[in-house]
Every structure is written in C-alpha cells, then in structure tokens.
Amino acid sequence: NSKVIQTPRYLVKGQGQKAKMRCIPEKGHPVVFWYQQNKNNEFKFLINFQNQEVLQQIDMTEKRFSAECPSNSPCSLEIQSSEAGDSALYLCASSPWGGGAEQFFGPGTRLTVL
Amino acid sequence: DAKTTQPDSMESTEGETVHLPCSHATISGNEYIYWYRQVPLQGPEYVTHGLQQNTTNSMAFLAIASDRKSSTLILPHVSLRDAAVYHCILRGSSGQKLVFGQGTILKVYL
C-alpha cells in the first residue's frame, strides 16, 4: 500500500488565485513526480525531481506552475494564477532509484477553480 | 505517446479468473512492463511489474511473452473490489515518467 501523503485532498480557488498543494513521498524515495489527471481521466506529466533537483518538466510547468522538493520538507506544487482549465486531480508519486523501481501514488489533491 | 495497446473494456463475474492483455510491439530492451489500476476518486494503485520473467504477487500474475511484445495480467478469483481501470505502461529508468493511456475498464458482476 502506498504511503505517499498529499494535502489537502480538496482545494477550491477562484480564478487568478494561487493554489498550493503538498506531497510527502515515501521515506527513502528520492524521485518524486507530479501528474495532472483531467475530468476525462487523461494523465499529463508535469514535473519530476531527484532529491531537490528537477529532472524533467513540461512547458506548462515552467510558465504558471512552480514546484520544489526541499530537503526535510514536503514537496509542493503551486499554481501562481489559477485558471478554470486547471481544475483536475493532481497526483504525486514517489519512487526509489534504480531500474525497475515501483512508482507509488498518493490519493491526489482535487483542485476546483471556480 | 502511449506505447501499449489494450482493449477498451472487459467484463467478468465474481470468482472468475480474468486475463487482461497488453500489446507492446516496440518495447525497448531496458523497458519494464508496469501495471497499475485506478478506481474513481483515488490515485493509481501499483499492481505489478516485470522485465522478462513472469512475476507473481498477492494481487496478480504477470505473464510476459518470450519476445516481450505482449503481456497478460492475470487476476485470479476476481471480486467486486477488482473493478477498476487497468493500465499497462512501459518504463525504462526510475527517473522516467509513466505514460498512461486509456487503459482497460474491467467490470465485475455478481
């Protein structure tokens, strides 16, 4: 069973507001991923980290989204100015390092932008 | 971008053994085959993964073809709790993202 913790479970924001969500990866997992799952259940990769360093991120993340994984603190994903199209389930996953490692998901933060 | 092909949906009855197929004809030598499942309002749940040899755990048996171009997730004695969307995904290193397709909707009836 996954031990990835995500908070809050639900988040409601108005357009233009900041939206911040947090993730505590499983202990000992240096790799953290953020995904967005829209209302059509389609997944979109946003960004991933190895420890505190960004491994890969998409353009959307570079412009309005910011994310970090500081040492000894939860990882976070923040939308600087929320838009209606950002309404989705935001999933955090963590993984040990090494070929064939499992990636475990948290329950997600469901963001609704009014 | 999904490199796997799965049927859109399958149906079963409680207690039956279900075989969920997945085609991955262009799999690379370093890519593992992962299976996840997801129910509404929850994040994806890891089921199993394998590279070349068949694998088994408490949830499922993964049968991998000898040429690795296809695999089958076998769920013994399914229950209503096994109803979910099952995703077959290829991934190389642990730093690589998972690319989800539409998956197979498994419906389980009494």
PDB file of C-alpha atoms in Angstrom:
ATOM      1  CA  ASN A   1       0.000   0.000   0.000  1.00  0.00           C
ATOM      2  CA  SER A   2       1.237   3.477  -0.886  1.00  0.00           C
ATOM      3  CA  LYS A   3       2.485   5.736   1.881  1.00  0.00           C
ATOM      4  CA  VAL A   4       2.593   8.893  -0.195  1.00  0.00           C
ATOM      5  CA  ILE A   5       0.732  11.659   1.603  1.00  0.00           C
ATOM      6  CA  GLN A   6      -0.934  14.510  -0.228  1.00  0.00           C
ATOM      7  CA  THR A   7      -2.602  17.548   1.284  1.00  0.00           C
ATOM      8  CA  PRO A   8      -5.129  18.965   1.016  1.00  0.00           C
ATOM      9  CA  ARG A   9      -7.394  16.343  -0.522  1.00  0.00           C
ATOM     10  CA  TYR A  10      -9.691  19.046  -1.904  1.00  0.00           C
ATOM     11  CA  LEU A  11      -8.886  22.617  -2.867  1.00  0.00           C
ATOM     12  CA  VAL A  12     -11.250  25.272  -4.187  1.00  0.00           C
ATOM     13  CA  LYS A  13      -9.914  28.517  -5.648  1.00  0.00           C
ATOM     14  CA  GLY A  14     -11.164  31.438  -7.662  1.00  0.00           C
ATOM     15  CA  GLN A  15      -9.658  32.320 -10.997  1.00  0.00           C
ATOM     16  CA  GLY A  16      -6.429  34.214 -10.579  1.00  0.00           C
ATOM     17  CA  GLN A  17      -5.789  32.890  -7.093  1.00  0.00           C
ATOM     18  CA  LYS A  18      -2.776  30.881  -6.056  1.00  0.00           C
ATOM     19  CA  ALA A  19      -3.281  27.195  -5.424  1.00  0.00           C
ATOM     20  CA  LYS A  20      -0.714  25.231  -3.457  1.00  0.00           C
ATOM     21  CA  MET A  21      -0.634  21.521  -2.736  1.00  0.00           C
ATOM     22  CA  ARG A  22       1.851  19.389  -0.878  1.00  0.00           C
ATOM     23  CA  CYS A  23       3.248  15.904  -1.052  1.00  0.00           C
ATOM     24  CA  ILE A  24       5.284  13.829   1.363  1.00  0.00           C
ATOM     25  CA  PRO A  25       6.934  10.996  -0.576  1.00  0.00           C
ATOM     26  CA  GLU A  26       7.512   7.564   0.889  1.00  0.00           C
ATOM     27  CA  LYS A  27      10.501   7.514   3.204  1.00  0.00           C
ATOM     28  CA  GLY A  28      13.679   6.785   1.303  1.00  0.00           C
ATOM     29  CA  HIS A  29      12.251   7.584  -2.125  1.00  0.00           C
ATOM     30  CA  PRO A  30      14.456  10.177  -3.848  1.00  0.00           C
ATOM     31  CA  VAL A  31      12.361  10.507  -7.010  1.00  0.00           C
ATOM     32  CA  VAL A  32       9.098  12.462  -6.948  1.00  0.00           C
ATOM     33  CA  PHE A  33       6.634  13.004  -9.788  1.00  0.00           C
ATOM     34  CA  TRP A  34       3.656  15.311 -10.275  1.00  0.00           C
ATOM     35  CA  TYR A  35       0.881  14.415 -12.712  1.00  0.00           C
ATOM     36  CA  GLN A  36      -2.371  16.097 -13.628  1.00  0.00           C
ATOM     37  CA  GLN A  37      -5.465  13.977 -14.354  1.00  0.00           C
ATOM     38  CA  ASN A  38      -8.291  15.898 -16.007  1.00  0.00           C
ATOM     39  CA  LYS A  39     -12.018  15.257 -15.922  1.00  0.00           C
ATOM     40  CA  ASN A  40     -11.670  12.942 -18.914  1.00  0.00           C
ATOM     41  CA  ASN A  41      -9.243  10.866 -16.822  1.00  0.00           C
ATOM     42  CA  GLU A  42      -6.344  11.772 -19.101  1.00  0.00           C
ATOM     43  CA  PHE A  43      -2.952  11.955 -17.418  1.00  0.00           C
ATOM     44  CA  LYS A  44      -0.389  14.667 -18.043  1.00  0.00           C
ATOM     45  CA  PHE A  45       3.096  14.566 -16.586  1.00  0.00           C
ATOM     46  CA  LEU A  46       4.116  17.914 -15.057  1.00  0.00           C
ATOM     47  CA  ILE A  47       7.498  17.635 -13.385  1.00  0.00           C
ATOM     48  CA  ASN A  48       9.776  15.249 -11.562  1.00  0.00           C
ATOM     49  CA  PHE A  49      12.619  15.552  -9.092  1.00  0.00           C
ATOM     50  CA  GLN A  50      15.522  13.507  -7.906  1.00  0.00           C
ATOM     51  CA  ASN A  51      16.024  14.725  -4.361  1.00  0.00           C
ATOM     52  CA  GLN A  52      15.909  18.518  -4.780  1.00  0.00           C
ATOM     53  CA  GLU A  53      16.889  18.654  -8.446  1.00  0.00           C
ATOM     54  CA  VAL A  54      14.425  18.911 -11.327  1.00  0.00           C
ATOM     55  CA  LEU A  55      14.844  16.044 -13.779  1.00  0.00           C
ATOM     56  CA  GLN A  56      12.237  16.980 -16.350  1.00  0.00           C
ATOM     57  CA  GLN A  57       9.313  19.359 -16.662  1.00  0.00           C
ATOM     58  CA  ILE A  58       6.852  20.381 -19.342  1.00  0.00           C
ATOM     59  CA  ASP A  59       6.354  23.896 -20.681  1.00  0.00           C
ATOM     60  CA  MET A  60       3.151  24.438 -18.734  1.00  0.00           C
ATOM     61  CA  THR A  61       5.033  23.837 -15.533  1.00  0.00           C
ATOM     62  CA  GLU A  62       7.697  26.321 -16.473  1.00  0.00           C
ATOM     63  CA  LYS A  63       5.248  29.184 -17.002  1.00  0.00           C
ATOM     64  CA  ARG A  64       2.480  29.198 -14.381  1.00  0.00           C
ATOM     65  CA  PHE A  65       3.330  26.285 -12.225  1.00  0.00           C
ATOM     66  CA  SER A  66       6.141  26.153  -9.720  1.00  0.00           C
ATOM     67  CA  ALA A  67       7.305  23.131  -7.798  1.00  0.00           C
ATOM     68  CA  GLU A  68      10.012  22.249  -5.357  1.00  0.00           C
ATOM     69  CA  CYS A  69      11.190  19.385  -3.188  1.00  0.00           C
ATOM     70  CA  PRO A  70      13.320  20.913  -0.415  1.00  0.00           C
ATOM     71  CA  SER A  71      15.263  18.613   1.844  1.00  0.00           C
ATOM     72  CA  ASN A  72      13.472  17.721   5.076  1.00  0.00           C
ATOM     73  CA  SER A  73      10.239  19.402   3.939  1.00  0.00           C
ATOM     74  CA  PRO A  74       7.246  18.320   1.901  1.00  0.00           C
ATOM     75  CA  CYS A  75       7.373  18.693  -1.850  1.00  0.00           C
ATOM     76  CA  SER A  76       4.973  21.282  -3.222  1.00  0.00           C
ATOM     77  CA  LEU A  77       3.246  22.231  -6.442  1.00  0.00           C
ATOM     78  CA  GLU A  78       1.851  25.739  -6.775  1.00  0.00           C
ATOM     79  CA  ILE A  79      -0.196  27.350  -9.489  1.00  0.00           C
ATOM     80  CA  GLN A  80       0.553  31.061  -9.478  1.00  0.00           C
ATOM     81  CA  SER A  81      -2.685  32.231 -11.084  1.00  0.00           C
ATOM     82  CA  SER A  82      -5.358  29.553 -11.303  1.00  0.00           C
ATOM     83  CA  GLU A  83      -7.461  29.146 -14.423  1.00  0.00           C
ATOM     84  CA  ALA A  84     -10.673  27.162 -14.902  1.00  0.00           C
ATOM     85  CA  GLY A  85      -8.767  24.685 -17.061  1.00  0.00           C
ATOM     86  CA  ASP A  86      -6.532  23.834 -14.119  1.00  0.00           C
ATOM     87  CA  SER A  87      -9.399  22.058 -12.387  1.00  0.00           C
ATOM     88  CA  ALA A  88      -8.159  18.496 -12.109  1.00  0.00           C
ATOM     89  CA  LEU A  89      -6.802  15.800  -9.823  1.00  0.00           C
ATOM     90  CA  TYR A  90      -3.142  16.449  -9.069  1.00  0.00           C
ATOM     91  CA  LEU A  91      -1.258  13.281  -8.297  1.00  0.00           C
ATOM     92  CA  CYS A  92       2.084  12.961  -6.576  1.00  0.00           C
ATOM     93  CA  ALA A  93       4.095   9.772  -6.892  1.00  0.00           C
ATOM     94  CA  SER A  94       7.420   8.675  -5.464  1.00  0.00           C
ATOM     95  CA  SER A  95       9.901   6.033  -6.422  1.00  0.00           C
ATOM     96  CA  PRO A  96      13.154   4.519  -5.230  1.00  0.00           C
ATOM     97  CA  TRP A  97      16.066   4.982  -7.585  1.00  0.00           C
ATOM     98  CA  GLY A  98      17.054   2.131  -9.844  1.00  0.00           C
ATOM     99  CA  GLY A  99      15.853   0.273 -12.889  1.00  0.00           C
ATOM    100  CA  GLY A 100      12.541  -1.434 -12.411  1.00  0.00           C
ATOM    101  CA  ALA A 101      11.587   0.533  -9.320  1.00  0.00           C
ATOM    102  CA  GLU A 102       7.919   0.874  -8.492  1.00  0.00           C
ATOM    103  CA  GLN A 103       6.271   4.275  -8.558  1.00  0.00           C
ATOM    104  CA  PHE A 104       3.690   4.744  -5.806  1.00  0.00           C
ATOM    105  CA  PHE A 105       0.924   7.304  -5.972  1.00  0.00           C
ATOM    106  CA  GLY A 106      -0.772   9.373  -3.330  1.00  0.00           C
ATOM    107  CA  PRO A 107      -4.544   9.883  -3.221  1.00  0.00           C
ATOM    108  CA  GLY A 108      -4.291  13.192  -5.060  1.00  0.00           C
ATOM    109  CA  THR A 109      -5.443  16.752  -4.494  1.00  0.00           C
ATOM    110  CA  ARG A 110      -8.633  17.601  -6.340  1.00  0.00           C
ATOM    111  CA  LEU A 111      -8.487  21.234  -7.402  1.00  0.00           C
ATOM    112  CA  THR A 112     -11.614  23.089  -8.446  1.00  0.00           C
ATOM    113  CA  VAL A 113     -11.171  26.544  -9.924  1.00  0.00           C
ATOM    114  CA  LEU A 114     -14.440  28.473  -9.926  1.00  0.00           C
TER     115      LEU A 114
ATOM    116  CA  ASP B   1       2.641   8.756 -26.693  1.00  0.00           C
ATOM    117  CA  ALA B   2       1.380   5.520 -25.148  1.00  0.00           C
ATOM    118  CA  LYS B   3       3.390   2.593 -26.493  1.00  0.00           C
ATOM    119  CA  THR B   4       0.931  -0.047 -25.373  1.00  0.00           C
ATOM    120  CA  THR B   5      -2.395  -1.241 -26.731  1.00  0.00           C
ATOM    121  CA  GLN B   6      -5.159  -2.559 -24.511  1.00  0.00           C
ATOM    122  CA  PRO B   7      -8.833  -3.416 -25.082  1.00  0.00           C
ATOM    123  CA  ASP B   8     -11.197  -0.659 -24.033  1.00  0.00           C
ATOM    124  CA  SER B   9     -13.168  -2.829 -21.641  1.00  0.00           C
ATOM    125  CA  MET B  10     -13.679  -6.350 -20.363  1.00  0.00           C
ATOM    126  CA  GLU B  11     -16.330  -7.981 -18.236  1.00  0.00           C
ATOM    127  CA  SER B  12     -16.189 -10.742 -15.685  1.00  0.00           C
ATOM    128  CA  THR B  13     -18.166 -12.392 -12.911  1.00  0.00           C
ATOM    129  CA  GLU B  14     -17.031 -12.680  -9.309  1.00  0.00           C
ATOM    130  CA  GLY B  15     -14.836 -15.698  -8.721  1.00  0.00           C
ATOM    131  CA  GLU B  16     -13.618 -15.958 -12.289  1.00  0.00           C
ATOM    132  CA  THR B  17     -10.029 -15.579 -13.432  1.00  0.00           C
ATOM    133  CA  VAL B  18      -9.514 -12.575 -15.684  1.00  0.00           C
ATOM    134  CA  HIS B  19      -6.863 -12.244 -18.365  1.00  0.00           C
ATOM    135  CA  LEU B  20      -6.082  -8.636 -19.311  1.00  0.00           C
ATOM    136  CA  PRO B  21      -3.979  -8.430 -22.476  1.00  0.00           C
ATOM    137  CA  CYS B  22      -1.482  -5.740 -23.450  1.00  0.00           C
ATOM    138  CA  SER B  23       0.472  -5.343 -26.685  1.00  0.00           C
ATOM    139  CA  HIS B  24       3.803  -3.528 -26.752  1.00  0.00           C
ATOM    140  CA  ALA B  25       5.410  -4.426 -30.049  1.00  0.00           C
ATOM    141  CA  THR B  26       8.023  -1.650 -29.916  1.00  0.00           C
ATOM    142  CA  ILE B  27       9.270  -2.293 -26.391  1.00  0.00           C
ATOM    143  CA  SER B  28      12.938  -1.493 -25.817  1.00  0.00           C
ATOM    144  CA  GLY B  29      15.372  -3.838 -24.133  1.00  0.00           C
ATOM    145  CA  ASN B  30      15.611  -1.757 -20.971  1.00  0.00           C
ATOM    146  CA  GLU B  31      11.894  -1.115 -20.564  1.00  0.00           C
ATOM    147  CA  TYR B  32       9.923  -2.737 -17.805  1.00  0.00           C
ATOM    148  CA  ILE B  33       6.230  -3.536 -18.096  1.00  0.00           C
ATOM    149  CA  TYR B  34       4.185  -1.957 -15.310  1.00  0.00           C
ATOM    150  CA  TRP B  35       0.553  -2.473 -14.399  1.00  0.00           C
ATOM    151  CA  TYR B  36      -1.473  -0.006 -12.390  1.00  0.00           C
ATOM    152  CA  ARG B  37      -5.165   0.146 -11.625  1.00  0.00           C
ATOM    153  CA  GLN B  38      -7.345   3.056 -10.658  1.00  0.00           C
ATOM    154  CA  VAL B  39     -10.802   3.377  -9.189  1.00  0.00           C
ATOM    155  CA  PRO B  40     -12.770   6.635  -9.181  1.00  0.00           C
ATOM    156  CA  LEU B  41     -11.659   9.346  -6.773  1.00  0.00           C
ATOM    157  CA  GLN B  42      -8.366   7.599  -5.947  1.00  0.00           C
ATOM    158  CA  GLY B  43      -4.829   7.701  -7.259  1.00  0.00           C
ATOM    159  CA  PRO B  44      -3.479   4.828  -9.360  1.00  0.00           C
ATOM    160  CA  GLU B  45      -2.514   1.726  -7.394  1.00  0.00           C
ATOM    161  CA  TYR B  46       0.592  -0.243  -8.308  1.00  0.00           C
ATOM    162  CA  VAL B  47      -0.238  -3.834  -9.213  1.00  0.00           C
ATOM    163  CA  THR B  48       2.920  -5.438 -10.524  1.00  0.00           C
ATOM    164  CA  HIS B  49       5.770  -5.112 -12.980  1.00  0.00           C
ATOM    165  CA  GLY B  50       8.250  -7.282 -14.803  1.00  0.00           C
ATOM    166  CA  LEU B  51      11.090  -7.227 -17.294  1.00  0.00           C
ATOM    167  CA  GLN B  52      11.347 -10.636 -18.894  1.00  0.00           C
ATOM    168  CA  GLN B  53      10.332 -13.348 -16.471  1.00  0.00           C
ATOM    169  CA  ASN B  54       6.774 -13.960 -15.358  1.00  0.00           C
ATOM    170  CA  THR B  55       6.088 -12.461 -11.949  1.00  0.00           C
ATOM    171  CA  THR B  56       3.548 -13.101  -9.241  1.00  0.00           C
ATOM    172  CA  ASN B  57       2.449 -11.344  -6.094  1.00  0.00           C
ATOM    173  CA  SER B  58      -0.583 -11.266  -3.843  1.00  0.00           C
ATOM    174  CA  MET B  59      -2.570  -9.253  -6.368  1.00  0.00           C
ATOM    175  CA  ALA B  60      -1.831 -10.768  -9.741  1.00  0.00           C
ATOM    176  CA  PHE B  61       0.262 -12.915 -12.052  1.00  0.00           C
ATOM    177  CA  LEU B  62       2.060 -11.211 -14.932  1.00  0.00           C
ATOM    178  CA  ALA B  63       2.765 -13.380 -17.929  1.00  0.00           C
ATOM    179  CA  ILE B  64       5.307 -11.897 -20.366  1.00  0.00           C
ATOM    180  CA  ALA B  65       5.699 -13.315 -23.843  1.00  0.00           C
ATOM    181  CA  SER B  66       9.141 -14.691 -24.695  1.00  0.00           C
ATOM    182  CA  ASP B  67       9.655 -11.953 -27.323  1.00  0.00           C
ATOM    183  CA  ARG B  68       8.363  -9.347 -24.804  1.00  0.00           C
ATOM    184  CA  LYS B  69       6.000  -7.872 -27.375  1.00  0.00           C
ATOM    185  CA  SER B  70       2.949  -8.653 -25.303  1.00  0.00           C
ATOM    186  CA  SER B  71       1.954  -9.429 -21.754  1.00  0.00           C
ATOM    187  CA  THR B  72      -1.106 -10.562 -19.845  1.00  0.00           C
ATOM    188  CA  LEU B  73      -2.152  -9.576 -16.364  1.00  0.00           C
ATOM    189  CA  ILE B  74      -3.965 -12.467 -14.749  1.00  0.00           C
ATOM    190  CA  LEU B  75      -6.293 -11.743 -11.857  1.00  0.00           C
ATOM    191  CA  PRO B  76      -7.404 -14.924 -10.079  1.00  0.00           C
ATOM    192  CA  HIS B  77     -10.832 -15.138  -8.455  1.00  0.00           C
ATOM    193  CA  VAL B  78     -11.847 -11.531  -9.044  1.00  0.00           C
ATOM    194  CA  SER B  79     -14.187  -9.740  -6.683  1.00  0.00           C
ATOM    195  CA  LEU B  80     -16.185  -6.534  -6.998  1.00  0.00           C
ATOM    196  CA  ARG B  81     -13.218  -4.697  -5.496  1.00  0.00           C
ATOM    197  CA  ASP B  82     -11.144  -5.561  -8.565  1.00  0.00           C
ATOM    198  CA  ALA B  83     -13.374  -3.458 -10.793  1.00  0.00           C
ATOM    199  CA  ALA B  84     -11.131  -0.641 -11.996  1.00  0.00           C
ATOM    200  CA  VAL B  85      -9.303   0.810 -14.974  1.00  0.00           C
ATOM    201  CA  TYR B  86      -6.160  -1.241 -15.559  1.00  0.00           C
ATOM    202  CA  HIS B  87      -3.193   0.467 -17.197  1.00  0.00           C
ATOM    203  CA  CYS B  88      -0.301  -1.299 -18.883  1.00  0.00           C
ATOM    204  CA  ILE B  89       2.724   1.032 -19.097  1.00  0.00           C
ATOM    205  CA  LEU B  90       6.323   0.742 -20.266  1.00  0.00           C
ATOM    206  CA  ARG B  91       9.098   2.478 -18.399  1.00  0.00           C
ATOM    207  CA  GLY B  92      12.878   2.415 -18.514  1.00  0.00           C
ATOM    208  CA  SER B  93      14.722   4.049 -15.648  1.00  0.00           C
ATOM    209  CA  SER B  94      13.099   5.091 -12.381  1.00  0.00           C
ATOM    210  CA  GLY B  95      13.581   8.738 -13.343  1.00  0.00           C
ATOM    211  CA  GLN B  96      11.257   8.381 -16.290  1.00  0.00           C
ATOM    212  CA  LYS B  97       7.621   9.419 -16.155  1.00  0.00           C
ATOM    213  CA  LEU B  98       4.787   6.975 -16.575  1.00  0.00           C
ATOM    214  CA  VAL B  99       2.776   7.493 -19.768  1.00  0.00           C
ATOM    215  CA  PHE B 100      -0.818   6.447 -19.154  1.00  0.00           C
ATOM    216  CA  GLY B 101      -3.168   5.518 -21.984  1.00  0.00           C
ATOM    217  CA  GLN B 102      -6.897   4.927 -21.638  1.00  0.00           C
ATOM    218  CA  GLY B 103      -6.410   1.505 -20.085  1.00  0.00           C
ATOM    219  CA  THR B 104      -8.922  -1.330 -19.868  1.00  0.00           C
ATOM    220  CA  ILE B 105     -12.094  -0.842 -17.866  1.00  0.00           C
ATOM    221  CA  LEU B 106     -12.717  -4.073 -16.002  1.00  0.00           C
ATOM    222  CA  LYS B 107     -16.328  -4.586 -14.972  1.00  0.00           C
ATOM    223  CA  VAL B 108     -17.102  -7.264 -12.428  1.00  0.00           C
ATOM    224  CA  TYR B 109     -20.618  -8.576 -11.863  1.00  0.00           C
ATOM    225  CA  LEU B 110     -22.132 -10.673  -9.114  1.00  0.00           C
TER     226      LEU B 110
END
